[in-house]
Amino acid sequence: MKKAVCPGSFDPITNGHIDIIKRAAELFDEVTVLVVTNPDKKCVFSPEERCRLIEKAVEGINGVKVDSFSGLLADYVKQNGISAIVKGIRSSSDFEYEFQMALANRSLAPNAETVFITADPQNMYVSSSLIRQIAAFGGNVSDFVPKNIVEEIEKRLK
Ligand code: PNS
């Protein structure tokens, strides 16, 4: 069974993430969406909230599960027999950042390949920070996040 992980902060999950997760689910038997605690980032949503929102957002996508982890991604990959780390790329700046992480993860977990999936052009400008900013000022985020989590995000961030 080919297992992949889609790691990230997901603060909160966006339509851009969902597109990458759906496309990863076409390529692998099992895809874990992994909420990773990043010590360099101060998140607005707790890991539990982020996992709950993701669980609602991925309802109906076959072969997808949700988990959270605090530590090195390479350790999670090794502990769970995962063979691919899937990352979405929106721009050259994403690539610079992801390329460095891919090389580090390759050194730490040589049995896992990092697989880059290019963002759908429609989602190239969509980010969690954009959503947080729009919702904080009472804007409508329904074009940017799955319909069944819009209300919860808007209520929580307003
Ligand atoms: O959504 P983000 O914040 O861009 O995701 C970054 C994330 C969480 C995937 C990355 O920071 C990560 O893998 N953190 C776990 C700690 C780790 O393994 N650091 C070394 C990466 S080479």
PDB file of C-alpha atoms and ligand atoms in Angstrom:
ATOM      1  CA  MET A   1       0.000   0.000   0.000  1.00  0.00           C
ATOM      2  CA  LYS A   2       1.463   3.371  -1.053  1.00  0.00           C
ATOM      3  CA  LYS A   3       0.989   5.898   1.742  1.00  0.00           C
ATOM      4  CA  ALA A   4       1.489   9.659   1.402  1.00  0.00           C
ATOM      5  CA  VAL A   5       1.341  12.574   3.795  1.00  0.00           C
ATOM      6  CA  CYS A   6       0.203  16.145   3.079  1.00  0.00           C
ATOM      7  CA  PRO A   7       1.779  18.106   5.954  1.00  0.00           C
ATOM      8  CA  GLY A   8       1.107  21.731   6.829  1.00  0.00           C
ATOM      9  CA  SER A   9      -0.111  24.280   9.325  1.00  0.00           C
ATOM     10  CA  PHE A  10      -3.631  24.434   7.809  1.00  0.00           C
ATOM     11  CA  ASP A  11      -4.509  27.590   9.798  1.00  0.00           C
ATOM     12  CA  PRO A  12      -7.167  27.145   8.380  1.00  0.00           C
ATOM     13  CA  ILE A  13      -7.446  24.670   5.491  1.00  0.00           C
ATOM     14  CA  THR A  14      -8.222  26.336   2.117  1.00  0.00           C
ATOM     15  CA  ASN A  15      -9.618  25.295  -1.263  1.00  0.00           C
ATOM     16  CA  GLY A  16      -5.998  25.284  -2.467  1.00  0.00           C
ATOM     17  CA  HIS A  17      -5.115  22.612   0.105  1.00  0.00           C
ATOM     18  CA  ILE A  18      -8.229  20.607  -0.773  1.00  0.00           C
ATOM     19  CA  ASP A  19      -7.282  20.589  -4.463  1.00  0.00           C
ATOM     20  CA  ILE A  20      -3.811  19.216  -3.634  1.00  0.00           C
ATOM     21  CA  ILE A  21      -5.268  16.607  -1.214  1.00  0.00           C
ATOM     22  CA  LYS A  22      -7.797  15.410  -3.835  1.00  0.00           C
ATOM     23  CA  ARG A  23      -5.093  15.087  -6.476  1.00  0.00           C
ATOM     24  CA  ALA A  24      -2.786  13.261  -4.027  1.00  0.00           C
ATOM     25  CA  ALA A  25      -5.645  10.861  -3.217  1.00  0.00           C
ATOM     26  CA  GLU A  26      -5.756   9.947  -6.934  1.00  0.00           C
ATOM     27  CA  LEU A  27      -2.056   9.031  -6.844  1.00  0.00           C
ATOM     28  CA  PHE A  28      -1.757   7.150  -3.538  1.00  0.00           C
ATOM     29  CA  ASP A  29      -3.740   4.450  -1.700  1.00  0.00           C
ATOM     30  CA  GLU A  30      -3.836   6.429   1.538  1.00  0.00           C
ATOM     31  CA  VAL A  31      -3.225  10.126   2.170  1.00  0.00           C
ATOM     32  CA  THR A  32      -2.825  11.536   5.682  1.00  0.00           C
ATOM     33  CA  VAL A  33      -3.469  15.240   6.042  1.00  0.00           C
ATOM     34  CA  LEU A  34      -1.079  16.067   8.864  1.00  0.00           C
ATOM     35  CA  VAL A  35      -1.436  19.142  11.053  1.00  0.00           C
ATOM     36  CA  VAL A  36       2.163  19.817  12.075  1.00  0.00           C
ATOM     37  CA  THR A  37       3.078  22.120  14.912  1.00  0.00           C
ATOM     38  CA  ASN A  38       5.577  24.562  13.441  1.00  0.00           C
ATOM     39  CA  PRO A  39       7.576  26.312  16.203  1.00  0.00           C
ATOM     40  CA  ASP A  40       8.271  29.252  13.836  1.00  0.00           C
ATOM     41  CA  LYS A  41       4.557  29.944  13.313  1.00  0.00           C
ATOM     42  CA  LYS A  42       2.014  31.228  15.812  1.00  0.00           C
ATOM     43  CA  CYS A  43      -1.300  29.705  14.737  1.00  0.00           C
ATOM     44  CA  VAL A  44      -4.753  31.180  15.351  1.00  0.00           C
ATOM     45  CA  PHE A  45      -6.649  27.865  15.375  1.00  0.00           C
ATOM     46  CA  SER A  46      -5.620  25.165  17.872  1.00  0.00           C
ATOM     47  CA  PRO A  47      -4.387  21.842  16.441  1.00  0.00           C
ATOM     48  CA  GLU A  48      -7.723  20.258  17.527  1.00  0.00           C
ATOM     49  CA  GLU A  49      -9.750  22.963  15.733  1.00  0.00           C
ATOM     50  CA  ARG A  50      -7.627  22.631  12.612  1.00  0.00           C
ATOM     51  CA  CYS A  51      -8.059  18.829  12.593  1.00  0.00           C
ATOM     52  CA  ARG A  52     -11.823  19.140  13.064  1.00  0.00           C
ATOM     53  CA  LEU A  53     -12.134  21.657  10.201  1.00  0.00           C
ATOM     54  CA  ILE A  54     -10.023  19.411   7.950  1.00  0.00           C
ATOM     55  CA  GLU A  55     -12.111  16.345   8.831  1.00  0.00           C
ATOM     56  CA  LYS A  56     -15.256  18.214   7.729  1.00  0.00           C
ATOM     57  CA  ALA A  57     -13.525  19.611   4.640  1.00  0.00           C
ATOM     58  CA  VAL A  58     -12.298  16.204   3.375  1.00  0.00           C
ATOM     59  CA  GLU A  59     -15.609  14.397   3.953  1.00  0.00           C
ATOM     60  CA  GLY A  60     -16.301  12.258   0.896  1.00  0.00           C
ATOM     61  CA  ILE A  61     -12.713  12.161  -0.424  1.00  0.00           C
ATOM     62  CA  ASN A  62     -11.782   8.473  -0.416  1.00  0.00           C
ATOM     63  CA  GLY A  63      -8.532   7.284   1.164  1.00  0.00           C
ATOM     64  CA  VAL A  64      -7.936  10.463   3.175  1.00  0.00           C
ATOM     65  CA  LYS A  65      -7.393  10.613   6.941  1.00  0.00           C
ATOM     66  CA  VAL A  66      -6.416  13.391   9.327  1.00  0.00           C
ATOM     67  CA  ASP A  67      -3.781  13.389  12.063  1.00  0.00           C
ATOM     68  CA  SER A  68      -1.665  15.861  14.048  1.00  0.00           C
ATOM     69  CA  PHE A  69       1.976  15.707  15.076  1.00  0.00           C
ATOM     70  CA  SER A  70       4.493  17.759  16.947  1.00  0.00           C
ATOM     71  CA  GLY A  71       8.061  16.991  15.925  1.00  0.00           C
ATOM     72  CA  LEU A  72      10.113  16.280  12.848  1.00  0.00           C
ATOM     73  CA  LEU A  73       8.095  15.361   9.783  1.00  0.00           C
ATOM     74  CA  ALA A  74      10.825  12.850   8.887  1.00  0.00           C
ATOM     75  CA  ASP A  75      10.161  10.986  12.162  1.00  0.00           C
ATOM     76  CA  TYR A  76       6.406  10.813  11.479  1.00  0.00           C
ATOM     77  CA  VAL A  77       7.131   9.523   7.975  1.00  0.00           C
ATOM     78  CA  LYS A  78       9.447   6.783   9.268  1.00  0.00           C
ATOM     79  CA  GLN A  79       7.147   5.795  12.140  1.00  0.00           C
ATOM     80  CA  ASN A  80       4.156   5.422   9.811  1.00  0.00           C
ATOM     81  CA  GLY A  81       5.678   3.700   6.768  1.00  0.00           C
ATOM     82  CA  ILE A  82       4.957   6.677   4.503  1.00  0.00           C
ATOM     83  CA  SER A  83       6.662   6.741   1.100  1.00  0.00           C
ATOM     84  CA  ALA A  84       5.755  10.237  -0.154  1.00  0.00           C
ATOM     85  CA  ILE A  85       5.534  13.770   1.225  1.00  0.00           C
ATOM     86  CA  VAL A  86       3.148  15.766  -0.970  1.00  0.00           C
ATOM     87  CA  LYS A  87       3.464  19.558  -1.186  1.00  0.00           C
ATOM     88  CA  GLY A  88       1.528  22.077  -3.260  1.00  0.00           C
ATOM     89  CA  ILE A  89       3.504  24.726  -5.125  1.00  0.00           C
ATOM     90  CA  ARG A  90       1.886  28.093  -6.009  1.00  0.00           C
ATOM     91  CA  SER A  91       4.915  30.165  -6.927  1.00  0.00           C
ATOM     92  CA  SER A  92       8.696  30.269  -7.251  1.00  0.00           C
ATOM     93  CA  SER A  93       8.929  31.535  -3.663  1.00  0.00           C
ATOM     94  CA  ASP A  94       6.983  28.456  -2.488  1.00  0.00           C
ATOM     95  CA  PHE A  95       9.463  26.355  -4.448  1.00  0.00           C
ATOM     96  CA  GLU A  96      12.537  27.968  -2.837  1.00  0.00           C
ATOM     97  CA  TYR A  97      11.165  27.206   0.617  1.00  0.00           C
ATOM     98  CA  GLU A  98       9.864  23.717  -0.223  1.00  0.00           C
ATOM     99  CA  PHE A  99      13.025  22.703  -2.086  1.00  0.00           C
ATOM    100  CA  GLN A 100      15.130  23.326   1.020  1.00  0.00           C
ATOM    101  CA  MET A 101      12.706  21.306   3.169  1.00  0.00           C
ATOM    102  CA  ALA A 102      12.600  18.507   0.589  1.00  0.00           C
ATOM    103  CA  LEU A 103      16.401  18.208   0.649  1.00  0.00           C
ATOM    104  CA  ALA A 104      16.469  18.176   4.466  1.00  0.00           C
ATOM    105  CA  ASN A 105      13.677  15.580   4.606  1.00  0.00           C
ATOM    106  CA  ARG A 106      15.484  13.471   2.010  1.00  0.00           C
ATOM    107  CA  SER A 107      18.533  13.426   4.238  1.00  0.00           C
ATOM    108  CA  LEU A 108      16.502  12.657   7.388  1.00  0.00           C
ATOM    109  CA  ALA A 109      14.110  10.114   5.794  1.00  0.00           C
ATOM    110  CA  PRO A 110      15.790   8.792   2.614  1.00  0.00           C
ATOM    111  CA  ASN A 111      13.014   6.280   1.889  1.00  0.00           C
ATOM    112  CA  ALA A 112      10.397   9.000   1.366  1.00  0.00           C
ATOM    113  CA  GLU A 113      10.161  11.053  -1.820  1.00  0.00           C
ATOM    114  CA  THR A 114       8.867  14.622  -1.791  1.00  0.00           C
ATOM    115  CA  VAL A 115       6.295  15.030  -4.563  1.00  0.00           C
ATOM    116  CA  PHE A 116       5.410  18.562  -5.727  1.00  0.00           C
ATOM    117  CA  ILE A 117       1.959  19.180  -7.171  1.00  0.00           C
ATOM    118  CA  THR A 118       1.461  22.505  -8.937  1.00  0.00           C
ATOM    119  CA  ALA A 119      -1.467  24.555  -7.691  1.00  0.00           C
ATOM    120  CA  ASP A 120      -4.527  24.989  -9.853  1.00  0.00           C
ATOM    121  CA  PRO A 121      -4.212  28.524 -11.343  1.00  0.00           C
ATOM    122  CA  GLN A 122      -7.539  29.373  -9.691  1.00  0.00           C
ATOM    123  CA  ASN A 123      -5.945  28.832  -6.255  1.00  0.00           C
ATOM    124  CA  MET A 124      -2.553  30.431  -6.868  1.00  0.00           C
ATOM    125  CA  TYR A 125      -3.296  33.447  -4.687  1.00  0.00           C
ATOM    126  CA  VAL A 126      -5.256  31.592  -1.995  1.00  0.00           C
ATOM    127  CA  SER A 127      -3.560  31.278   1.385  1.00  0.00           C
ATOM    128  CA  SER A 128      -4.570  30.691   4.991  1.00  0.00           C
ATOM    129  CA  SER A 129      -3.323  34.167   5.946  1.00  0.00           C
ATOM    130  CA  LEU A 130      -5.510  35.773   3.246  1.00  0.00           C
ATOM    131  CA  ILE A 131      -8.529  33.943   4.643  1.00  0.00           C
ATOM    132  CA  ARG A 132      -7.729  34.948   8.228  1.00  0.00           C
ATOM    133  CA  GLN A 133      -7.450  38.581   7.189  1.00  0.00           C
ATOM    134  CA  ILE A 134     -10.692  38.642   5.168  1.00  0.00           C
ATOM    135  CA  ALA A 135     -12.666  36.894   7.935  1.00  0.00           C
ATOM    136  CA  ALA A 136     -11.180  39.093  10.680  1.00  0.00           C
ATOM    137  CA  PHE A 137     -12.658  42.160   8.940  1.00  0.00           C
ATOM    138  CA  GLY A 138     -16.041  40.500   8.444  1.00  0.00           C
ATOM    139  CA  GLY A 139     -15.492  39.614   4.770  1.00  0.00           C
ATOM    140  CA  ASN A 140     -16.936  36.626   2.939  1.00  0.00           C
ATOM    141  CA  VAL A 141     -14.527  33.678   2.627  1.00  0.00           C
ATOM    142  CA  SER A 142     -16.878  31.321   0.802  1.00  0.00           C
ATOM    143  CA  ASP A 143     -14.836  31.452  -2.425  1.00  0.00           C
ATOM    144  CA  PHE A 144     -11.704  30.295  -0.622  1.00  0.00           C
ATOM    145  CA  VAL A 145     -12.651  27.491   1.796  1.00  0.00           C
ATOM    146  CA  PRO A 146     -14.982  24.466   1.526  1.00  0.00           C
ATOM    147  CA  LYS A 147     -18.642  25.441   1.889  1.00  0.00           C
ATOM    148  CA  ASN A 148     -19.266  23.297   4.975  1.00  0.00           C
ATOM    149  CA  ILE A 149     -16.654  25.124   7.076  1.00  0.00           C
ATOM    150  CA  VAL A 150     -17.282  28.741   5.948  1.00  0.00           C
ATOM    151  CA  GLU A 151     -19.614  29.596   8.825  1.00  0.00           C
ATOM    152  CA  GLU A 152     -17.327  28.158  11.522  1.00  0.00           C
ATOM    153  CA  ILE A 153     -14.285  30.034  10.176  1.00  0.00           C
ATOM    154  CA  GLU A 154     -16.111  33.348   9.797  1.00  0.00           C
ATOM    155  CA  LYS A 155     -17.652  33.093  13.290  1.00  0.00           C
ATOM    156  CA  ARG A 156     -14.362  32.114  14.902  1.00  0.00           C
ATOM    157  CA  LEU A 157     -12.259  34.853  13.273  1.00  0.00           C
ATOM    158  CA  LYS A 158     -14.609  37.834  13.328  1.00  0.00           C
TER     159      LYS A 158
HETATM  160  O1  PNS B   1       1.817  25.022   5.985  1.00  0.00           O
HETATM  161  P1  PNS B   1       3.256  25.283   6.330  1.00  0.00           P
HETATM  162  O2  PNS B   1       3.380  26.113   7.582  1.00  0.00           O
HETATM  163  O3  PNS B   1       4.048  25.848   5.191  1.00  0.00           O
HETATM  164  O4  PNS B   1       3.890  23.833   6.646  1.00  0.00           O
HETATM  165  C1  PNS B   1       5.250  23.702   6.993  1.00  0.00           C
HETATM  166  C2  PNS B   1       5.483  22.346   7.674  1.00  0.00           C
HETATM  167  C3  PNS B   1       4.623  22.251   8.934  1.00  0.00           C
HETATM  168  C4  PNS B   1       5.128  21.230   6.737  1.00  0.00           C
HETATM  169  C5  PNS B   1       6.992  22.283   8.037  1.00  0.00           C
HETATM  170  O5  PNS B   1       7.337  23.371   8.829  1.00  0.00           O
HETATM  171  C6  PNS B   1       7.358  21.013   8.769  1.00  0.00           C
HETATM  172  O6  PNS B   1       7.477  19.964   8.165  1.00  0.00           O
HETATM  173  N1  PNS B   1       7.499  21.116  10.100  1.00  0.00           N
HETATM  174  C7  PNS B   1       7.809  19.975  10.956  1.00  0.00           C
HETATM  175  C8  PNS B   1       9.196  20.096  11.585  1.00  0.00           C
HETATM  176  C9  PNS B   1      10.227  19.607  10.613  1.00  0.00           C
HETATM  177  O7  PNS B   1      10.245  18.475  10.186  1.00  0.00           O
HETATM  178  N2  PNS B   1      11.116  20.561  10.240  1.00  0.00           N
HETATM  179  C10 PNS B   1      12.158  20.305   9.289  1.00  0.00           C
HETATM  180  C11 PNS B   1      11.613  20.322   7.884  1.00  0.00           C
HETATM  181  S1  PNS B   1      12.890  19.927   6.823  1.00  0.00           S
END
